[in-house]
PDB file of N, CA, C and O in Angstrom:
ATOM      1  N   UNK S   1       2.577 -65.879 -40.665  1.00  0.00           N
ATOM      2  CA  UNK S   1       3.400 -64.760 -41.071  1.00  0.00           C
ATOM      3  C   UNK S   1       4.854 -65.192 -41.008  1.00  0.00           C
ATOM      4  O   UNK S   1       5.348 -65.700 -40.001  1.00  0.00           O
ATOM      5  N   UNK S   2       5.459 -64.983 -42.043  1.00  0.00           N
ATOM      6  CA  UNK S   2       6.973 -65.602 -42.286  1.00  0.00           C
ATOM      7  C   UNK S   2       7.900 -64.228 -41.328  1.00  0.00           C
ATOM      8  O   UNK S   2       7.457 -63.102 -41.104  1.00  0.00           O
ATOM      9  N   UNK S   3       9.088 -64.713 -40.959  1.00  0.00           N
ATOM     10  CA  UNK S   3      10.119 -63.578 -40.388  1.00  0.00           C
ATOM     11  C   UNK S   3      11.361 -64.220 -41.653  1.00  0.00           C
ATOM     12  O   UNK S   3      11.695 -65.318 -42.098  1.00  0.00           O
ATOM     13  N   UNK S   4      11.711 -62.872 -41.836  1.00  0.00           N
ATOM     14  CA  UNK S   4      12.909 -62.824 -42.350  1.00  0.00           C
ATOM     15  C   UNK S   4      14.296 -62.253 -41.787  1.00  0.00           C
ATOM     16  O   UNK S   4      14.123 -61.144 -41.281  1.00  0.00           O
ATOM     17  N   UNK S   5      15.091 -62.519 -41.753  1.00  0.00           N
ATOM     18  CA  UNK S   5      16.163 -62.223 -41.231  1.00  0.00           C
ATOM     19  C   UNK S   5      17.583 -61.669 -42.302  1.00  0.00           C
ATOM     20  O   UNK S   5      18.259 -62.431 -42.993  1.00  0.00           O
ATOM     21  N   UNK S   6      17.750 -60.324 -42.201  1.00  0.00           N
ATOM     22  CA  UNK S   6      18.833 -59.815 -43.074  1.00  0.00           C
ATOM     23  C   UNK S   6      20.380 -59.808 -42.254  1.00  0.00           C
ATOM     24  O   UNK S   6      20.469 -59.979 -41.038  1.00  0.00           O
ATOM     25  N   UNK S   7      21.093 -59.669 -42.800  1.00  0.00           N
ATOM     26  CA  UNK S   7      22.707 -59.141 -42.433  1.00  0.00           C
ATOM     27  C   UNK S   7      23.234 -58.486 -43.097  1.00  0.00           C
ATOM     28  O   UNK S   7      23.394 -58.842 -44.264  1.00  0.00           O
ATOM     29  N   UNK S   8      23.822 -57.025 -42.560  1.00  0.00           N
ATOM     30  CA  UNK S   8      24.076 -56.281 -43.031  1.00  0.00           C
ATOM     31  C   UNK S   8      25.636 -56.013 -43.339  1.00  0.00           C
ATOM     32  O   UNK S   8      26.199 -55.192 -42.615  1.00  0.00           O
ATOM     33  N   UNK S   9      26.203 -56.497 -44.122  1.00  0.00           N
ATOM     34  CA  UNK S   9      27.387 -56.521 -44.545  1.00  0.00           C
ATOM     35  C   UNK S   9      28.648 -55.202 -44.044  1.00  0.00           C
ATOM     36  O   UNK S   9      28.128 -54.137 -43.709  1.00  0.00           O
ATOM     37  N   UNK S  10      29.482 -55.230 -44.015  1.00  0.00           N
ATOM     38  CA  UNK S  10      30.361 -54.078 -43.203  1.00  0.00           C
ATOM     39  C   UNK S  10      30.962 -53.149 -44.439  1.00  0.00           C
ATOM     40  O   UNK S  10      32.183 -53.130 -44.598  1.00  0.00           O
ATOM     41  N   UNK S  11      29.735 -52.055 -45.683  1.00  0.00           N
ATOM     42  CA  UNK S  11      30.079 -51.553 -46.269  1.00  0.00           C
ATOM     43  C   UNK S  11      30.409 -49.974 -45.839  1.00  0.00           C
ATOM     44  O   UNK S  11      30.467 -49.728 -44.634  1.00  0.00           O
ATOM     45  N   UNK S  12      30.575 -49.153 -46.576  1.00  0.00           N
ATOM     46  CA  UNK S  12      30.884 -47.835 -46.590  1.00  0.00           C
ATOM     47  C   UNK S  12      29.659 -46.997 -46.978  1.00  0.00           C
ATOM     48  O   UNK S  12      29.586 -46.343 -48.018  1.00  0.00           O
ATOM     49  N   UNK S  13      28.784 -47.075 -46.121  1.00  0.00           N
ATOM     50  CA  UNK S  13      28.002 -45.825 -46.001  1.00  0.00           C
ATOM     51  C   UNK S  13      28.304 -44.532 -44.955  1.00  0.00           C
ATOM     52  O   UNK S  13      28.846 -44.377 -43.861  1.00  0.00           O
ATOM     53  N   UNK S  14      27.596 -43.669 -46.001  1.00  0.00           N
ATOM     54  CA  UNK S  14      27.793 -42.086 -45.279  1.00  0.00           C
ATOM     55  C   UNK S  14      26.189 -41.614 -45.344  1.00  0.00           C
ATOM     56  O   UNK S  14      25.342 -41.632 -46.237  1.00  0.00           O
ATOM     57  N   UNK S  15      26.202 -41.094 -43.655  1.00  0.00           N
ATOM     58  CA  UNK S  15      24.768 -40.281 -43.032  1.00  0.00           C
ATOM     59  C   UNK S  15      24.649 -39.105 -43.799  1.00  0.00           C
ATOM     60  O   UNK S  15      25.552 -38.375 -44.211  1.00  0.00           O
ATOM     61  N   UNK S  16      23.185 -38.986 -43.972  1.00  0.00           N
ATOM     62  CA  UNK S  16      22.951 -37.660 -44.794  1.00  0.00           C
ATOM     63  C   UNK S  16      22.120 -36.888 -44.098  1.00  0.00           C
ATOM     64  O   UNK S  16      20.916 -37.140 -44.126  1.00  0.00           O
ATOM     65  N   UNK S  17      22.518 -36.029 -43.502  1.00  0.00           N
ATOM     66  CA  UNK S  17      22.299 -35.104 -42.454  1.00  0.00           C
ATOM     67  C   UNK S  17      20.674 -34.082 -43.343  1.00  0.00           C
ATOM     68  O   UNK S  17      20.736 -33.526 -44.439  1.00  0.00           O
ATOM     69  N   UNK S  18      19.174 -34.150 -42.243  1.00  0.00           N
ATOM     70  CA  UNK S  18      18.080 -33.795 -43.425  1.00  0.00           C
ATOM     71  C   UNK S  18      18.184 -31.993 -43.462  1.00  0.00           C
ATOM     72  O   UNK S  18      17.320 -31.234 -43.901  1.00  0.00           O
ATOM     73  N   UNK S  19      19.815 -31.533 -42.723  1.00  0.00           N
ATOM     74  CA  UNK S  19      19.629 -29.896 -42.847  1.00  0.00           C
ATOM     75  C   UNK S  19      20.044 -29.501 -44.495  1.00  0.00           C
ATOM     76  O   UNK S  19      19.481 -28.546 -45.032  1.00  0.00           O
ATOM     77  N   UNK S  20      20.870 -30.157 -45.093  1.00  0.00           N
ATOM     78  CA  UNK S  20      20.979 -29.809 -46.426  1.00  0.00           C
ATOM     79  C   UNK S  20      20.177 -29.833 -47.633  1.00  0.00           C
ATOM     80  O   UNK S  20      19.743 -30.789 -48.275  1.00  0.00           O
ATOM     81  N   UNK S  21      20.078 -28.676 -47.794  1.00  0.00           N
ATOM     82  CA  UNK S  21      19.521 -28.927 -49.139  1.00  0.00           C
ATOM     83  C   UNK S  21      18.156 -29.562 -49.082  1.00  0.00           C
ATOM     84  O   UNK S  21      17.636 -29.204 -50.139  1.00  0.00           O
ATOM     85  N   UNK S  22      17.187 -30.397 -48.348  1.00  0.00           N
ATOM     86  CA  UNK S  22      16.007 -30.838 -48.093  1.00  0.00           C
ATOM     87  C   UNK S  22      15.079 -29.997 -48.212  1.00  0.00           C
ATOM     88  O   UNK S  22      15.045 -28.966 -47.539  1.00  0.00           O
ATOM     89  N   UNK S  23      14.356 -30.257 -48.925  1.00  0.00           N
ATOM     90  CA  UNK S  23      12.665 -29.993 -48.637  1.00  0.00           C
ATOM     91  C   UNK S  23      12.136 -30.614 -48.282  1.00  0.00           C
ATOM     92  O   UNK S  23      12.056 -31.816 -48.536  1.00  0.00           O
ATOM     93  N   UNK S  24      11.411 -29.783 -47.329  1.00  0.00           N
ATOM     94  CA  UNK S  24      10.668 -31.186 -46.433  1.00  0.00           C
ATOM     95  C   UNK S  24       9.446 -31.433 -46.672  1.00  0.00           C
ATOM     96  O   UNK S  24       8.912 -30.482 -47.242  1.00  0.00           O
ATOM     97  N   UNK S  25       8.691 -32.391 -46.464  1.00  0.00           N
ATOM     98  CA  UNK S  25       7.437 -32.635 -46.777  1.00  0.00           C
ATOM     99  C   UNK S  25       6.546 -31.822 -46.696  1.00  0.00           C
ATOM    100  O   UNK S  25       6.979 -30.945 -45.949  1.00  0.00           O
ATOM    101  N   UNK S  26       5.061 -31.446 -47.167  1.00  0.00           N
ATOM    102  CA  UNK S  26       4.781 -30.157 -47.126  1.00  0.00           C
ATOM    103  C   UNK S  26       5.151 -29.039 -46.872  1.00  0.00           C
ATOM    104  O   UNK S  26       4.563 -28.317 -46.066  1.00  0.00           O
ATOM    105  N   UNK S  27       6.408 -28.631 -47.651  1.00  0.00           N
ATOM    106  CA  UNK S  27       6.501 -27.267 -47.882  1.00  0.00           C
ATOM    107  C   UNK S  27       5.642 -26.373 -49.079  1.00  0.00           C
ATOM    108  O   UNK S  27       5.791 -25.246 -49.551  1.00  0.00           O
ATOM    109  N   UNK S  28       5.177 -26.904 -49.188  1.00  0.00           N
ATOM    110  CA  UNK S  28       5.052 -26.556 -50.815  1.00  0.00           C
ATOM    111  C   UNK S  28       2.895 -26.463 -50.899  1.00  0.00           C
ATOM    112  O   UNK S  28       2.168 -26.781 -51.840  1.00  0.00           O
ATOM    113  N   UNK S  29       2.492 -25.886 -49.452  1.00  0.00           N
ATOM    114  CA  UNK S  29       0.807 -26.044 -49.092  1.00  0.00           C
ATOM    115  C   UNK S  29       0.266 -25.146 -50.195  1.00  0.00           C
ATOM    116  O   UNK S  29       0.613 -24.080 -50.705  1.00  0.00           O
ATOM    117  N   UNK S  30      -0.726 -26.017 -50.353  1.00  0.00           N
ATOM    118  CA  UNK S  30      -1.903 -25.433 -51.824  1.00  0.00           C
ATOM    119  C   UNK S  30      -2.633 -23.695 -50.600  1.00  0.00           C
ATOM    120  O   UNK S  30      -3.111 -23.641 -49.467  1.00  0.00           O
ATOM    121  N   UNK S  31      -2.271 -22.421 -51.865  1.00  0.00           N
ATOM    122  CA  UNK S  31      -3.411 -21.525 -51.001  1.00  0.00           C
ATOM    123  C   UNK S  31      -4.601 -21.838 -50.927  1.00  0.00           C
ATOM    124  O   UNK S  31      -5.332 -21.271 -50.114  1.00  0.00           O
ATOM    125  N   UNK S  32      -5.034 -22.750 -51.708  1.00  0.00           N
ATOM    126  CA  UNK S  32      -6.578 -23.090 -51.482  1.00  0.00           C
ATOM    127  C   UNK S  32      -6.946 -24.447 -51.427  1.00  0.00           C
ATOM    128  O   UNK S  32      -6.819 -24.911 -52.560  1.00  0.00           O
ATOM    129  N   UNK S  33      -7.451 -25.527 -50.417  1.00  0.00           N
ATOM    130  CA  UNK S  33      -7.936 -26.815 -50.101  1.00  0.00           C
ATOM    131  C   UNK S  33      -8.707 -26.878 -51.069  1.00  0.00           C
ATOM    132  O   UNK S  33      -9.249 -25.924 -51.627  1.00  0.00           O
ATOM    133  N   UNK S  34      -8.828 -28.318 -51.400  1.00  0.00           N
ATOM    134  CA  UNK S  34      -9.992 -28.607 -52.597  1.00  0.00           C
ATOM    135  C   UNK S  34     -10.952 -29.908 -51.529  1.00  0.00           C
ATOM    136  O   UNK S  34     -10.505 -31.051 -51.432  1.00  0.00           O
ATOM    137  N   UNK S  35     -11.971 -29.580 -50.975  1.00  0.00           N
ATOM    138  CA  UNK S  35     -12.703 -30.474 -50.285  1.00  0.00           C
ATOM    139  C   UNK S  35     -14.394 -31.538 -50.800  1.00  0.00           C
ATOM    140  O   UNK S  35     -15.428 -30.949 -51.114  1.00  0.00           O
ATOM    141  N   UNK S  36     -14.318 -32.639 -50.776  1.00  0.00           N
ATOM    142  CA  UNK S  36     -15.424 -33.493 -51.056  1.00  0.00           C
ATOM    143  C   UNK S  36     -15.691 -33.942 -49.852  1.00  0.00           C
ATOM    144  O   UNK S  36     -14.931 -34.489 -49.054  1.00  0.00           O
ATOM    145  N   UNK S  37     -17.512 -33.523 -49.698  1.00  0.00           N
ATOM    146  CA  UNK S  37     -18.519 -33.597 -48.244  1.00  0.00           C
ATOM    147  C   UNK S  37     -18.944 -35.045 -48.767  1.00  0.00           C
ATOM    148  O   UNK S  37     -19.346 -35.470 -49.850  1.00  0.00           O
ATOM    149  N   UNK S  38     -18.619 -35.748 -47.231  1.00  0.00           N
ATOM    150  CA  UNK S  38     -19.551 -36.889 -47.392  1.00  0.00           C
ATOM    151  C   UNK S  38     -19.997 -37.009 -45.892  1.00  0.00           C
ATOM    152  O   UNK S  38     -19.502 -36.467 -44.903  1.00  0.00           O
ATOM    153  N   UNK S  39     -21.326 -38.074 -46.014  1.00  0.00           N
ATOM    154  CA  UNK S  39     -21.588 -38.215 -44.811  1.00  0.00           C
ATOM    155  C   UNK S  39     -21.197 -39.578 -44.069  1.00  0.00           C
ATOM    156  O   UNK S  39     -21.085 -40.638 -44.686  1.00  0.00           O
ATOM    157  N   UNK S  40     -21.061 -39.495 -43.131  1.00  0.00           N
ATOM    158  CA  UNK S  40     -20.887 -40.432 -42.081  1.00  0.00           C
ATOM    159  C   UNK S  40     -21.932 -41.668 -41.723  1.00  0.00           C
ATOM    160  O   UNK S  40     -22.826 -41.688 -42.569  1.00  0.00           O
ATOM    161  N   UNK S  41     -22.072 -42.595 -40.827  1.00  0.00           N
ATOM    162  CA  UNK S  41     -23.699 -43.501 -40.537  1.00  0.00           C
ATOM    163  C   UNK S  41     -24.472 -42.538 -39.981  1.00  0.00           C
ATOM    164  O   UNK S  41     -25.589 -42.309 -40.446  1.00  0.00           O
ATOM    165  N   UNK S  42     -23.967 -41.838 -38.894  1.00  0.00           N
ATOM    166  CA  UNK S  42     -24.604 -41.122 -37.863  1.00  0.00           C
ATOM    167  C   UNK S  42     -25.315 -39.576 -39.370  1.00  0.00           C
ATOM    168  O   UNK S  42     -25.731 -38.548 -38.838  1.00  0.00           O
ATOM    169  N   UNK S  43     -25.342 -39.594 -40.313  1.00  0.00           N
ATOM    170  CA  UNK S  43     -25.614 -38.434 -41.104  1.00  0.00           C
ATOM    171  C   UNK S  43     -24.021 -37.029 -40.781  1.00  0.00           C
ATOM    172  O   UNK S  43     -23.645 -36.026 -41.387  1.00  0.00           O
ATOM    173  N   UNK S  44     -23.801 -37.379 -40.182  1.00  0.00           N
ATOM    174  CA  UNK S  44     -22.577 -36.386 -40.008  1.00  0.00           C
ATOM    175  C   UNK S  44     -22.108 -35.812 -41.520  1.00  0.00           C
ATOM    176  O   UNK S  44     -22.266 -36.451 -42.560  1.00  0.00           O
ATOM    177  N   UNK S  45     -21.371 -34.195 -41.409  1.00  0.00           N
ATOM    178  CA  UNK S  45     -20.769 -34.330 -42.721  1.00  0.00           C
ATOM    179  C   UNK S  45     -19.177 -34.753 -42.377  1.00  0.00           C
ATOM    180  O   UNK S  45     -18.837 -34.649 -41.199  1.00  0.00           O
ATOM    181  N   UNK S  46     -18.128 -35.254 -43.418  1.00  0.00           N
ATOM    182  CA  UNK S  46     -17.351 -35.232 -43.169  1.00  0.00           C
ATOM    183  C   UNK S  46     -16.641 -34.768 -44.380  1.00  0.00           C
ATOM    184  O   UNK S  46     -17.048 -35.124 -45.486  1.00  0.00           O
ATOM    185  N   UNK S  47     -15.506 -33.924 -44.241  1.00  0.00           N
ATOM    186  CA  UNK S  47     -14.759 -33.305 -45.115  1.00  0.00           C
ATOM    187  C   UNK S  47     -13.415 -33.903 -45.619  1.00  0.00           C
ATOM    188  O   UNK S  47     -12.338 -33.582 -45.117  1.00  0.00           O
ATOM    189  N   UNK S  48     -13.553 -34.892 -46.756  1.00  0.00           N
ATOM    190  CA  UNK S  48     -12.399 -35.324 -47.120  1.00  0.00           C
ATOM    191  C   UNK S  48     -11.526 -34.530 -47.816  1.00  0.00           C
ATOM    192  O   UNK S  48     -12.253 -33.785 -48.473  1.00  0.00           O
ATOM    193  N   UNK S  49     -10.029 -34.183 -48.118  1.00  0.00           N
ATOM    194  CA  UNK S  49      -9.331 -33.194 -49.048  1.00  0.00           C
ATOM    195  C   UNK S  49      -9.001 -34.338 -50.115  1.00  0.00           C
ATOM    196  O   UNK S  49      -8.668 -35.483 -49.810  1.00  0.00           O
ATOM    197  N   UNK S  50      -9.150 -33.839 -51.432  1.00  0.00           N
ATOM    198  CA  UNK S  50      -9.058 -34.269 -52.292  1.00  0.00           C
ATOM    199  C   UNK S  50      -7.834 -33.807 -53.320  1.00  0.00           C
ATOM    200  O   UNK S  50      -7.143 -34.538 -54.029  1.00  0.00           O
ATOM    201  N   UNK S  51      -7.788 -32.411 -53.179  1.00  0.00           N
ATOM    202  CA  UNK S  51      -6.710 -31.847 -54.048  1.00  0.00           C
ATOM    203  C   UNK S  51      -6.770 -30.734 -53.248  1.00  0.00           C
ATOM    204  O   UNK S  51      -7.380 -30.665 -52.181  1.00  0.00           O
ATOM    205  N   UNK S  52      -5.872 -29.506 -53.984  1.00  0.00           N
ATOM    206  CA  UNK S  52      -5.442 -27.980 -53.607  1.00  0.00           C
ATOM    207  C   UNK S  52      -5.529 -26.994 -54.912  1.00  0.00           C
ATOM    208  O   UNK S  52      -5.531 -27.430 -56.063  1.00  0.00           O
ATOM    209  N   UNK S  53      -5.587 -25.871 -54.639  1.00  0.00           N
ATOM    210  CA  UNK S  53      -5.073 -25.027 -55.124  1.00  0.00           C
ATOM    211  C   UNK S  53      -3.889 -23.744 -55.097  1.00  0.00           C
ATOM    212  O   UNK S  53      -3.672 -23.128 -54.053  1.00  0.00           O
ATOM    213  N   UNK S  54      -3.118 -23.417 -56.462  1.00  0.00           N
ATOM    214  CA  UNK S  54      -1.919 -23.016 -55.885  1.00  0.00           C
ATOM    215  C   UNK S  54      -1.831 -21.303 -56.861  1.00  0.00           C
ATOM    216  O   UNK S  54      -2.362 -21.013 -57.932  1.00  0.00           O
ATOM    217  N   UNK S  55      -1.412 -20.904 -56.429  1.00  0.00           N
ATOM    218  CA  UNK S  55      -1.562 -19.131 -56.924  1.00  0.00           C
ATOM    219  C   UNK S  55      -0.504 -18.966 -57.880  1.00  0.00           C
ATOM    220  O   UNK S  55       0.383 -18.993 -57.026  1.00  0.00           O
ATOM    221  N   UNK S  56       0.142 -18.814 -58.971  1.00  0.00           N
ATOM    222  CA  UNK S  56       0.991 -18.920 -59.883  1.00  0.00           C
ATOM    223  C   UNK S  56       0.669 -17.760 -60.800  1.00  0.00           C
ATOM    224  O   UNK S  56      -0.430 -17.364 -61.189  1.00  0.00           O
ATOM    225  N   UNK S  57       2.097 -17.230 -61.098  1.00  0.00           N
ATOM    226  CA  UNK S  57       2.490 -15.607 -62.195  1.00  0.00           C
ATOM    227  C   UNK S  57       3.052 -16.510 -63.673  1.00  0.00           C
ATOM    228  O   UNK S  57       3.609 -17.572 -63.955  1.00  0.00           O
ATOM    229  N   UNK S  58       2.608 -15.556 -64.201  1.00  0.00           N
ATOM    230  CA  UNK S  58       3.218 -16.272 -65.413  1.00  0.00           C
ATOM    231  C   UNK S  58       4.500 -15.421 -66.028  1.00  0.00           C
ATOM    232  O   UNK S  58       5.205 -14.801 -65.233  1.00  0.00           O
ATOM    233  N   UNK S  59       4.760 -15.397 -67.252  1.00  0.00           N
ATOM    234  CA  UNK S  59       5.999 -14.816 -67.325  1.00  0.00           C
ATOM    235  C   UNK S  59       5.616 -13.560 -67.696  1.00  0.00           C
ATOM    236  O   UNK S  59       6.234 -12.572 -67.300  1.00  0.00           O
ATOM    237  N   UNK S  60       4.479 -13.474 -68.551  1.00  0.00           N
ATOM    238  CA  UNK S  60       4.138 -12.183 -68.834  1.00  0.00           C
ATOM    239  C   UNK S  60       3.033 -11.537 -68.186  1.00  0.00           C
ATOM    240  O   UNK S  60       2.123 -10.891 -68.707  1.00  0.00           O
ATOM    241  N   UNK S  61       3.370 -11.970 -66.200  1.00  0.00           N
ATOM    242  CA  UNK S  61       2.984 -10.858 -65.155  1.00  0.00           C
ATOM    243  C   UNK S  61       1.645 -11.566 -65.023  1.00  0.00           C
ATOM    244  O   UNK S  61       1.137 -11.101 -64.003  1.00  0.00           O
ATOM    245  N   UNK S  62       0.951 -12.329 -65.479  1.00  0.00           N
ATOM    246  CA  UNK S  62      -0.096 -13.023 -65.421  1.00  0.00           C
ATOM    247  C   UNK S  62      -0.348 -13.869 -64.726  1.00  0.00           C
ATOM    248  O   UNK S  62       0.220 -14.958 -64.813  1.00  0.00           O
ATOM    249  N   UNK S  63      -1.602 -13.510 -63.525  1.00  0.00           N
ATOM    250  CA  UNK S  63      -1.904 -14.047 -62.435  1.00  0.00           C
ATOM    251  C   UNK S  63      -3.141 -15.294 -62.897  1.00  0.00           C
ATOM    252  O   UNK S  63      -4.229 -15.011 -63.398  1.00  0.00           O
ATOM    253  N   UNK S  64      -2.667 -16.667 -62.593  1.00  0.00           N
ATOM    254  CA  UNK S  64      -3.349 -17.659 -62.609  1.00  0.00           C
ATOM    255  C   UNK S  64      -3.704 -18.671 -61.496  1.00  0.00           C
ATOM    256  O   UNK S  64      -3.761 -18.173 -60.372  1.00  0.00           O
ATOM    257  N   UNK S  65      -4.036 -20.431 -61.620  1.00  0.00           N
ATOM    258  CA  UNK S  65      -4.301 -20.860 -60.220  1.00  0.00           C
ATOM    259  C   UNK S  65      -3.549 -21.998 -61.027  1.00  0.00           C
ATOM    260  O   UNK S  65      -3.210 -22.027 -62.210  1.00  0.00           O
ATOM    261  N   UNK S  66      -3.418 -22.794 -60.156  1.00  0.00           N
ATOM    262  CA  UNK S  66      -2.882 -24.345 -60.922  1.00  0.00           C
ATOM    263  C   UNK S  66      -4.214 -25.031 -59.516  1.00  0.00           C
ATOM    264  O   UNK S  66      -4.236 -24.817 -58.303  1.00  0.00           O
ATOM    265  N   UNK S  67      -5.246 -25.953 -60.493  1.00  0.00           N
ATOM    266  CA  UNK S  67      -5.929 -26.723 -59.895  1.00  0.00           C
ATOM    267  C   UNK S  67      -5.966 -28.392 -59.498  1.00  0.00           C
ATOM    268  O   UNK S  67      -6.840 -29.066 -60.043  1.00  0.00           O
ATOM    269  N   UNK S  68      -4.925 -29.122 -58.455  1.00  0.00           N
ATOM    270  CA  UNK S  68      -4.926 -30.085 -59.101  1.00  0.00           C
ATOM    271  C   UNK S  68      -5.885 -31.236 -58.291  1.00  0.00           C
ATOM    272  O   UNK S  68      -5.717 -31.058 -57.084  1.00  0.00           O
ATOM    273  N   UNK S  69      -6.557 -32.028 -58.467  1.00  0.00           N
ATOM    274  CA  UNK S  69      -7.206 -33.127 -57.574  1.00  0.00           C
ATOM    275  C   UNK S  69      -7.005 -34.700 -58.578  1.00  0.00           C
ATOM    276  O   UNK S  69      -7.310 -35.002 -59.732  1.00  0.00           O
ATOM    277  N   UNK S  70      -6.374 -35.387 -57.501  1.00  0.00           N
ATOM    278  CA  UNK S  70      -5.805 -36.491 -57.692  1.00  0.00           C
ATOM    279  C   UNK S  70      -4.754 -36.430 -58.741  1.00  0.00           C
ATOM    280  O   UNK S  70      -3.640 -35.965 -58.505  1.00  0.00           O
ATOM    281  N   UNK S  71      -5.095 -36.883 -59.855  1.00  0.00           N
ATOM    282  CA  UNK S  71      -3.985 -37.364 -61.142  1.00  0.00           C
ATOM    283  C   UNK S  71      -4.034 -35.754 -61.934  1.00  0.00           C
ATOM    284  O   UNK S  71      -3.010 -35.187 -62.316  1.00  0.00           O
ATOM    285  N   UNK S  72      -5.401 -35.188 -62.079  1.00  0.00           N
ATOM    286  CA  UNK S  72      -5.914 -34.101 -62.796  1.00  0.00           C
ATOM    287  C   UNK S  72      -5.579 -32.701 -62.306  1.00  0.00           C
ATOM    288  O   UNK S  72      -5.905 -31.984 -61.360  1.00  0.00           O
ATOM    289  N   UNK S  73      -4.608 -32.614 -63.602  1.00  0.00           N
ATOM    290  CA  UNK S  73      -4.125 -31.162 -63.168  1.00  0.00           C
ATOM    291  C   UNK S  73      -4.953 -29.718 -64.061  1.00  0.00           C
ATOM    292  O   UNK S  73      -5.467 -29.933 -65.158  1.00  0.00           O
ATOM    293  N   UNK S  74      -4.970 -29.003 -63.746  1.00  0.00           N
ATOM    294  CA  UNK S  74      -6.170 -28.064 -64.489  1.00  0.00           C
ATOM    295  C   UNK S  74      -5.318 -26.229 -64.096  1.00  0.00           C
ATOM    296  O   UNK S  74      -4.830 -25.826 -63.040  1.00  0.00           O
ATOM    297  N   UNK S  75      -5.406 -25.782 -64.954  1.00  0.00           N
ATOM    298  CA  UNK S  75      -4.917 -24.337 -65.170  1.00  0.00           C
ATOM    299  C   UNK S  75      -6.416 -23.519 -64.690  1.00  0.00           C
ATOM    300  O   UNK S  75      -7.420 -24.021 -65.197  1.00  0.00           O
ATOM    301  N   UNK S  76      -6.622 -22.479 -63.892  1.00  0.00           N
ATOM    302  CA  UNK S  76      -7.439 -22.122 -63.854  1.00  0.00           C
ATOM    303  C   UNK S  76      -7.151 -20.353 -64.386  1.00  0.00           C
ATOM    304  O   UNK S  76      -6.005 -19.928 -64.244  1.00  0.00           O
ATOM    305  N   UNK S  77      -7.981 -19.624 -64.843  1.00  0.00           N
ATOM    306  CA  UNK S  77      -7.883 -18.061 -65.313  1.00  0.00           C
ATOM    307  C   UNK S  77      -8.645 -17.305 -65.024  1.00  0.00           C
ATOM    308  O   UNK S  77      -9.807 -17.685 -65.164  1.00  0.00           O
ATOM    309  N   UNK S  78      -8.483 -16.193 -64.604  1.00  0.00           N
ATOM    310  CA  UNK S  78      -9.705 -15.042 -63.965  1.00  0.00           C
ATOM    311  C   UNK S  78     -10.539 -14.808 -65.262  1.00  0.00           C
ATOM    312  O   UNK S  78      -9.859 -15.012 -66.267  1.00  0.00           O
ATOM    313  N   UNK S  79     -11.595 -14.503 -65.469  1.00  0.00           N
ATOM    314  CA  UNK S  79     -12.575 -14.101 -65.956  1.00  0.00           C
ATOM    315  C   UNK S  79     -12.660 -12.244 -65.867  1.00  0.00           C
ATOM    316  O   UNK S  79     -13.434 -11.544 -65.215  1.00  0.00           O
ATOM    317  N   UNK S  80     -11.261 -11.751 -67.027  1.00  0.00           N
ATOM    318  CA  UNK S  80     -11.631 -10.970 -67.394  1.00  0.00           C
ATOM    319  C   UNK S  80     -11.656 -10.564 -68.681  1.00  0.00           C
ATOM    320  O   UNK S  80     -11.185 -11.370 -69.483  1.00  0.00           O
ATOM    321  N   UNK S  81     -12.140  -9.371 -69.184  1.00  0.00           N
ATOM    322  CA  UNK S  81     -12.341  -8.685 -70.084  1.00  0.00           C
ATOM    323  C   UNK S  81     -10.702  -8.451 -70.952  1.00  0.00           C
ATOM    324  O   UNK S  81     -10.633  -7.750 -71.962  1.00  0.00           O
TER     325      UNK S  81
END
């Protein structure tokens, strides 16, 4: 394993304090987990999360889901009349 060694030159940086303006990492939780059961050696199940689901209005008052797992994003719609 090689080591490398840097030096950090005596420029003009400025600290960016994470109260501004940040969102922080999961803010933004799916209302609904999207989960794939697998089993373990022992037969166990185990519950991997794969994607989420998220509750979304549309403009014209229209209640939908946004479905996404992995790359695949999917619109979901109630089933009515």
């Amino acid at each position: 394993m090689k080591t490398y060694e840097e030096t950090v030159s005596e420029e003009k940086f400025e600290e960016v304090s994470t109260t501004e303006n940040v969102v922080q990492q999961g803010g933004n939780r799916p209302d609904f987990r999207v989960v794939q059961v697998e089993n373990d050696r022992t037969g166990k199940a185990v519950y991997t999360g794969v994607g989420g689901m998220w509750k979304n209005i549309s403009k014209a008052g229209n209640e939908f889901y946004t479905l996404k797992i992995g790359n695949l994003k999917l619109l979901v719609f109630p089933n009515k009349k």
